[in-house]
């Protein structure tokens, strides 16, 4: 009996990857030229920056918190990075560090507001969401900023390193190879190790399961919370780099709503908004489900409003699944 | 086991929604279009295109759907699609700041291997790689509306657009013909300077910046005739040329975002400027924001609090046409959106057939309460 139940639970864990595969096959059959290398690249490239944000916010959501500021922080980081590179003529490598630094700074502010000043995460990050949006516009004087293109005189390596590159292995030419996928994979592994194999990760889960119990068992909850939000901010800054690599031009005053894409990806991946449970691999699958859906629906000729509509439906479906899963798990515990 | 069945059913439900969506897609989009479409013939042409064997497929990537301007472009594009028997897919991001959405849209369309692409890019830098890919694959790109300014890849073979600088200069010229405004400019002193405002929704897109530049330059030239050396351009670093103790100030007001509320805030700032005598709104969005700041334009009427203000707009739209008909606006400059859409698809078709194509200026006109209902103007000013 026990092993049977365990099997069932594993089956349910497979549902998210299964849904991803079914969606992909479905759109390959019905979409206009969906099953192609080009489309696969598009799916990958449009998920990089959401992926980074989602990795970061996974930690926050597991602690039972929320970070609404990641979308605008991402844009703010990318704006300021481009600003120091283009307007102040700082070297591109420094600009990249500035980009991540701005993200880390806002993450730290979030952490301090929430852990030390005990603001509710929703309110604190709502505030920093607006502040980061304004901050980016103020620094750049509401001018859109551009990162170097692949043919730029200075910094043409930016796109080649972070998004796609053409190179030769022996005689074979790899045209427009999506190198960004390796970065996403690398940071996925870092994120997964951090979450599942370190003290930091264990405390993240502990805080999310029962904050009071964590405190009583001697965990310095506020210190680790500050760290969690800072990590989230760093990931948002990294997202800024990949957003810049994919879209080059950063417009001040944008970024609102991007955080919800990332949070939706996390939720689709089975992380509970109540905190205490979740996986990094779930988040990775969640963002790919959204990306496949987006690209697939437009390959079927359905315009943007339809994509938003169906993404919403999937979020609801995923949470329904999650509720079923939790119920099943609770039954196992009781028996 | 029961639970698993329930779970699988939930999944099946979600998935079946997609399954239902795909076959129903053509009907649903068709009805949606029916509702928004002004020209009834479009429906039949779409169906005709679908039944033809492998028609030439041309995506038309606009900068948005927000303004009625784009609906008029779409009407023109669909008319050309019907005339040339090509299949078009007209799409654009929800907002004109959604550069990432547009990039994704174009990438998706490119994956469908189109014969040509018509494109109004939100940002040239953001689409550079895509254009390189087009150049590599030999897919001709036709710019329309603001097109793809400063394209270096050679993918853009021709552009169907309004020359925005020339078009906006028309408004400045008309300001120079306005007797009240000329009298004010002549009487202006450094102690009581006259302010001429220019309201723009951004300093990013080529069309709006082009118009702002065209207006500012021409207005400065005209103002210099009355107050040589005392004309100052202020408000935004991009156009700034500040003169000490100016008698005429050209104030460029750029709003924080392209949303109407933001433009309204900027319009209020202009209206509160002492000595404000005239305002040029550089697109439909700016006009809508300006009207919102003036009680839907009623403050500009003969007995309103801004009765003396000389206002010119750009583009058209119901609210702007109403303001012009009532004489609240001095007049407006209009592009020819129908021609922009039509020429874009025409050029794309010709380029896809391997013909030589070159840029087309789709023209601009001044219209005011006296000629707004003339047949050749009425055709250009969409609702």
XYZ file of C-alpha atoms in Angstrom, chain A residues 8 12 18 31 34 56 58 94 137 142 215 227-228 234 249 257 285-286 289 302-303:
21
model
C 1.130 7.748 -7.232
C 1.771 13.460 -9.940
C 4.291 15.752 -18.981
C 1.075 25.360 -35.135
C 6.162 25.419 -34.675
C 15.187 34.108 -7.366
C 11.291 30.744 -5.785
C 31.807 46.917 -14.983
C 13.603 56.815 -15.011
C 13.338 59.117 -19.041
C 13.051 30.932 15.390
C 19.762 37.019 2.530
C 16.832 35.367 0.740
C 20.681 39.363 -7.498
C 16.585 48.626 -25.914
C 3.788 42.823 -14.844
C 9.492 23.578 -16.115
C 6.934 26.211 -15.151
C 5.369 25.794 -20.038
C -3.737 33.671 -31.871
C -2.692 37.177 -30.877
